[in-house]
PDB file of C-alpha atoms in Angstrom:
ATOM      1  CA  UNK A   1     -22.554  -5.016 -18.943  1.00 93.00           C
ATOM      2  CA  UNK A   2     -19.854  -6.512 -16.441  1.00 93.00           C
ATOM      3  CA  UNK A   3     -21.453 -10.243 -15.116  1.00 91.00           C
ATOM      4  CA  UNK A   4     -18.072 -11.380 -13.390  1.00 90.00           C
ATOM      5  CA  UNK A   5     -13.897 -11.800 -13.213  1.00 92.00           C
ATOM      6  CA  UNK A   6     -13.072 -14.742 -14.420  1.00 95.00           C
ATOM      7  CA  UNK A   7      -9.417 -14.839 -15.044  1.00 95.00           C
ATOM      8  CA  UNK A   8      -6.256 -12.502 -13.230  1.00 95.00           C
ATOM      9  CA  UNK A   9      -3.292 -13.190 -14.457  1.00 94.00           C
ATOM     10  CA  UNK A  10      -0.671 -13.688 -11.766  1.00 96.00           C
ATOM     11  CA  UNK A  11       3.127 -13.029 -12.787  1.00 96.00           C
ATOM     12  CA  UNK A  12       5.796 -16.012 -12.561  1.00 97.00           C
ATOM     13  CA  UNK A  13       9.307 -16.653 -13.347  1.00 96.00           C
ATOM     14  CA  UNK A  14       9.028 -20.249 -14.091  1.00 97.00           C
ATOM     15  CA  UNK A  15       5.994 -21.921 -15.478  1.00 98.00           C
ATOM     16  CA  UNK A  16       6.708 -24.994 -14.707  1.00 98.00           C
ATOM     17  CA  UNK A  17       7.722 -24.325 -11.506  1.00 98.00           C
ATOM     18  CA  UNK A  18       4.636 -22.317 -11.129  1.00 98.00           C
ATOM     19  CA  UNK A  19       2.506 -24.652 -11.593  1.00 98.00           C
ATOM     20  CA  UNK A  20       3.564 -27.883  -9.840  1.00 98.00           C
ATOM     21  CA  UNK A  21       3.471 -25.501  -6.975  1.00 98.00           C
ATOM     22  CA  UNK A  22      -0.021 -23.684  -7.024  1.00 98.00           C
ATOM     23  CA  UNK A  23      -0.694 -27.566  -7.656  1.00 98.00           C
ATOM     24  CA  UNK A  24       0.888 -29.725  -5.611  1.00 98.00           C
ATOM     25  CA  UNK A  25       1.143 -26.863  -2.750  1.00 98.00           C
ATOM     26  CA  UNK A  26      -2.008 -25.410  -2.481  1.00 97.00           C
ATOM     27  CA  UNK A  27      -4.260 -27.314  -3.810  1.00 97.00           C
ATOM     28  CA  UNK A  28      -4.757 -26.026  -7.472  1.00 97.00           C
ATOM     29  CA  UNK A  29      -6.358 -27.003 -10.406  1.00 98.00           C
ATOM     30  CA  UNK A  30      -5.048 -26.989 -13.553  1.00 98.00           C
ATOM     31  CA  UNK A  31      -7.782 -25.590 -16.185  1.00 98.00           C
ATOM     32  CA  UNK A  32      -5.558 -25.108 -19.354  1.00 97.00           C
ATOM     33  CA  UNK A  33      -2.403 -25.295 -20.306  1.00 98.00           C
ATOM     34  CA  UNK A  34      -2.223 -25.015 -24.421  1.00 97.00           C
ATOM     35  CA  UNK A  35       0.780 -23.286 -26.252  1.00 94.00           C
ATOM     36  CA  UNK A  36      -0.366 -21.806 -28.900  1.00 89.00           C
ATOM     37  CA  UNK A  37       2.346 -20.391 -30.629  1.00 87.00           C
ATOM     38  CA  UNK A  38       5.563 -19.600 -28.604  1.00 85.00           C
ATOM     39  CA  UNK A  39       2.363 -19.059 -25.973  1.00 89.00           C
ATOM     40  CA  UNK A  40       1.669 -20.773 -23.753  1.00 94.00           C
ATOM     41  CA  UNK A  41      -1.593 -20.006 -21.768  1.00 96.00           C
ATOM     42  CA  UNK A  42      -1.222 -21.703 -18.369  1.00 98.00           C
ATOM     43  CA  UNK A  43      -4.777 -21.464 -15.492  1.00 98.00           C
ATOM     44  CA  UNK A  44      -4.873 -22.981 -12.667  1.00 98.00           C
ATOM     45  CA  UNK A  45      -8.066 -22.079  -9.265  1.00 97.00           C
ATOM     46  CA  UNK A  46      -8.777 -23.361  -6.225  1.00 95.00           C
ATOM     47  CA  UNK A  47     -11.015 -26.858  -6.416  1.00 94.00           C
ATOM     48  CA  UNK A  48     -14.216 -24.636  -4.572  1.00 89.00           C
ATOM     49  CA  UNK A  49     -14.220 -22.198  -7.405  1.00 92.00           C
ATOM     50  CA  UNK A  50     -14.592 -23.093 -10.615  1.00 93.00           C
ATOM     51  CA  UNK A  51     -15.926 -19.834 -12.388  1.00 94.00           C
ATOM     52  CA  UNK A  52     -12.471 -18.204 -11.481  1.00 94.00           C
ATOM     53  CA  UNK A  53      -8.975 -19.036 -13.497  1.00 97.00           C
ATOM     54  CA  UNK A  54      -5.516 -17.352 -12.277  1.00 96.00           C
ATOM     55  CA  UNK A  55      -3.240 -17.730 -15.178  1.00 97.00           C
ATOM     56  CA  UNK A  56       0.372 -18.052 -14.988  1.00 97.00           C
ATOM     57  CA  UNK A  57       1.719 -16.269 -17.161  1.00 95.00           C
ATOM     58  CA  UNK A  58       5.967 -15.520 -18.208  1.00 94.00           C
ATOM     59  CA  UNK A  59       6.724 -11.952 -18.140  1.00 94.00           C
ATOM     60  CA  UNK A  60       7.637 -11.043 -21.997  1.00 89.00           C
ATOM     61  CA  UNK A  61       6.332 -11.249 -25.610  1.00 86.00           C
ATOM     62  CA  UNK A  62       3.326  -9.802 -26.504  1.00 82.00           C
ATOM     63  CA  UNK A  63       2.902  -7.745 -23.636  1.00 84.00           C
ATOM     64  CA  UNK A  64       6.245  -6.553 -22.998  1.00 90.00           C
ATOM     65  CA  UNK A  65       9.090  -5.660 -24.665  1.00 92.00           C
ATOM     66  CA  UNK A  66      12.233  -6.896 -23.019  1.00 92.00           C
ATOM     67  CA  UNK A  67      13.094  -3.706 -21.264  1.00 95.00           C
ATOM     68  CA  UNK A  68       9.670  -4.315 -19.494  1.00 94.00           C
ATOM     69  CA  UNK A  69      10.047  -7.524 -18.969  1.00 93.00           C
ATOM     70  CA  UNK A  70      13.310  -7.449 -17.064  1.00 95.00           C
ATOM     71  CA  UNK A  71      11.769  -4.964 -14.853  1.00 95.00           C
ATOM     72  CA  UNK A  72       8.373  -6.653 -14.546  1.00 94.00           C
ATOM     73  CA  UNK A  73      10.997 -10.018 -13.284  1.00 94.00           C
ATOM     74  CA  UNK A  74      13.555  -8.504 -11.124  1.00 95.00           C
ATOM     75  CA  UNK A  75      10.210  -6.860  -9.370  1.00 94.00           C
ATOM     76  CA  UNK A  76       8.967 -10.408  -8.627  1.00 93.00           C
ATOM     77  CA  UNK A  77      11.495 -12.489  -7.725  1.00 92.00           C
ATOM     78  CA  UNK A  78      11.501  -9.235  -5.273  1.00 92.00           C
ATOM     79  CA  UNK A  79       9.235 -10.307  -3.519  1.00 89.00           C
ATOM     80  CA  UNK A  80       7.595  -6.712  -4.385  1.00 92.00           C
ATOM     81  CA  UNK A  81       4.425  -8.082  -5.924  1.00 88.00           C
ATOM     82  CA  UNK A  82       1.817  -8.365  -3.764  1.00 86.00           C
ATOM     83  CA  UNK A  83      -0.916 -10.183  -6.390  1.00 83.00           C
ATOM     84  CA  UNK A  84      -4.222 -11.103  -3.821  1.00 92.00           C
ATOM     85  CA  UNK A  85      -6.257 -12.215  -0.701  1.00 95.00           C
ATOM     86  CA  UNK A  86      -6.772 -16.191  -0.161  1.00 94.00           C
ATOM     87  CA  UNK A  87      -9.659 -16.865   2.342  1.00 94.00           C
ATOM     88  CA  UNK A  88     -10.166 -19.445   4.060  1.00 94.00           C
ATOM     89  CA  UNK A  89     -12.202 -21.446   6.460  1.00 94.00           C
ATOM     90  CA  UNK A  90      -8.961 -21.729   9.217  1.00 96.00           C
ATOM     91  CA  UNK A  91      -6.258 -20.068   9.036  1.00 97.00           C
ATOM     92  CA  UNK A  92      -4.027 -21.605  11.237  1.00 98.00           C
ATOM     93  CA  UNK A  93      -5.055 -24.569  10.541  1.00 98.00           C
ATOM     94  CA  UNK A  94      -4.088 -24.306   7.093  1.00 97.00           C
ATOM     95  CA  UNK A  95      -0.683 -22.751   7.500  1.00 98.00           C
ATOM     96  CA  UNK A  96      -0.252 -25.926   9.521  1.00 98.00           C
ATOM     97  CA  UNK A  97      -0.675 -27.744   6.030  1.00 98.00           C
ATOM     98  CA  UNK A  98       0.313 -25.285   3.721  1.00 98.00           C
ATOM     99  CA  UNK A  99       3.890 -24.899   5.761  1.00 98.00           C
ATOM    100  CA  UNK A 100       4.298 -28.688   6.270  1.00 98.00           C
ATOM    101  CA  UNK A 101       3.848 -28.819   2.297  1.00 97.00           C
ATOM    102  CA  UNK A 102       7.583 -26.566   2.152  1.00 97.00           C
ATOM    103  CA  UNK A 103       4.974 -22.924   1.680  1.00 98.00           C
ATOM    104  CA  UNK A 104       7.266 -19.307   2.606  1.00 96.00           C
ATOM    105  CA  UNK A 105       4.810 -18.151   5.108  1.00 98.00           C
ATOM    106  CA  UNK A 106       6.909 -14.207   5.405  1.00 97.00           C
ATOM    107  CA  UNK A 107       4.353 -13.858   8.114  1.00 97.00           C
ATOM    108  CA  UNK A 108       2.448 -16.174  10.204  1.00 98.00           C
ATOM    109  CA  UNK A 109      -0.618 -15.857  11.403  1.00 98.00           C
ATOM    110  CA  UNK A 110      -1.811 -12.690  13.952  1.00 98.00           C
ATOM    111  CA  UNK A 111      -5.034 -11.590  15.048  1.00 96.00           C
ATOM    112  CA  UNK A 112      -6.152  -8.856  12.485  1.00 95.00           C
ATOM    113  CA  UNK A 113      -9.205  -6.349  13.119  1.00 93.00           C
ATOM    114  CA  UNK A 114     -10.212  -7.924   9.967  1.00 93.00           C
ATOM    115  CA  UNK A 115      -9.909 -11.414  11.121  1.00 96.00           C
ATOM    116  CA  UNK A 116      -6.730 -13.564  11.178  1.00 97.00           C
ATOM    117  CA  UNK A 117      -4.178 -13.596   8.956  1.00 98.00           C
ATOM    118  CA  UNK A 118      -0.846 -15.061   7.873  1.00 98.00           C
ATOM    119  CA  UNK A 119       1.250 -13.611   4.688  1.00 98.00           C
ATOM    120  CA  UNK A 120       3.145 -16.646   2.026  1.00 97.00           C
ATOM    121  CA  UNK A 121       4.965 -16.304  -1.083  1.00 96.00           C
ATOM    122  CA  UNK A 122       4.844 -18.055  -4.181  1.00 97.00           C
ATOM    123  CA  UNK A 123       7.904 -20.479  -5.893  1.00 96.00           C
ATOM    124  CA  UNK A 124       8.032 -16.909  -7.910  1.00 96.00           C
ATOM    125  CA  UNK A 125       8.538 -14.113  -5.344  1.00 95.00           C
ATOM    126  CA  UNK A 126       4.698 -13.186  -5.238  1.00 95.00           C
ATOM    127  CA  UNK A 127       3.270 -13.181  -1.672  1.00 96.00           C
ATOM    128  CA  UNK A 128      -0.043 -13.715  -1.401  1.00 97.00           C
ATOM    129  CA  UNK A 129      -2.688 -12.971   2.370  1.00 97.00           C
ATOM    130  CA  UNK A 130      -4.213 -15.713   3.407  1.00 97.00           C
ATOM    131  CA  UNK A 131      -6.828 -14.637   5.408  1.00 97.00           C
ATOM    132  CA  UNK A 132     -10.019 -15.772   7.482  1.00 96.00           C
ATOM    133  CA  UNK A 133     -12.562 -13.227   8.578  1.00 94.00           C
ATOM    134  CA  UNK A 134     -14.479 -12.492  10.706  1.00 87.00           C
ATOM    135  CA  UNK A 135     -17.189 -10.000  11.879  1.00 69.00           C
ATOM    136  CA  UNK A 136     -16.242  -6.899  12.724  1.00 51.00           C
ATOM    137  CA  UNK A 137     -16.081  -6.079  16.674  1.00 51.00           C
ATOM    138  CA  UNK A 138     -16.516  -1.451  16.873  1.00 52.00           C
ATOM    139  CA  UNK A 139     -15.895  -2.691  20.548  1.00 54.00           C
ATOM    140  CA  UNK A 140     -12.485  -4.083  20.227  1.00 55.00           C
ATOM    141  CA  UNK A 141     -10.160  -2.199  20.570  1.00 53.00           C
ATOM    142  CA  UNK A 142      -7.694  -2.418  17.870  1.00 45.00           C
ATOM    143  CA  UNK A 143      -4.989   0.229  18.405  1.00 47.00           C
TER     144      UNK A 143
END
């Protein structure tokens, strides 16, 4: 039986640049950085979540043939791939902290039915939701 998700891919255009972005700007920890032949296994994760690692993987072999690699790289650079939702206790404060570190936001914090959300891009072009969840209030008219 499956117990939990332990690793998830985030395709990046340059692993060294992504490593710097995720550690220096987002404050993640490097979990593993190994060279296995021509393949680099690079994982990071948030300090408070040691059981989940994000593989900062460049498109290419062994997963992709050259044509697919180009398509994936183009989609990443275009900003067409959303890679998930990061939870925060205070979206506005985290927005200010990350903005000061040079993180590019596509949307500033705004009230949503599910909480306060901002949207940012990593250095490759992947976008993420930064969300401060709150209890759903059925009495509010969210339009």
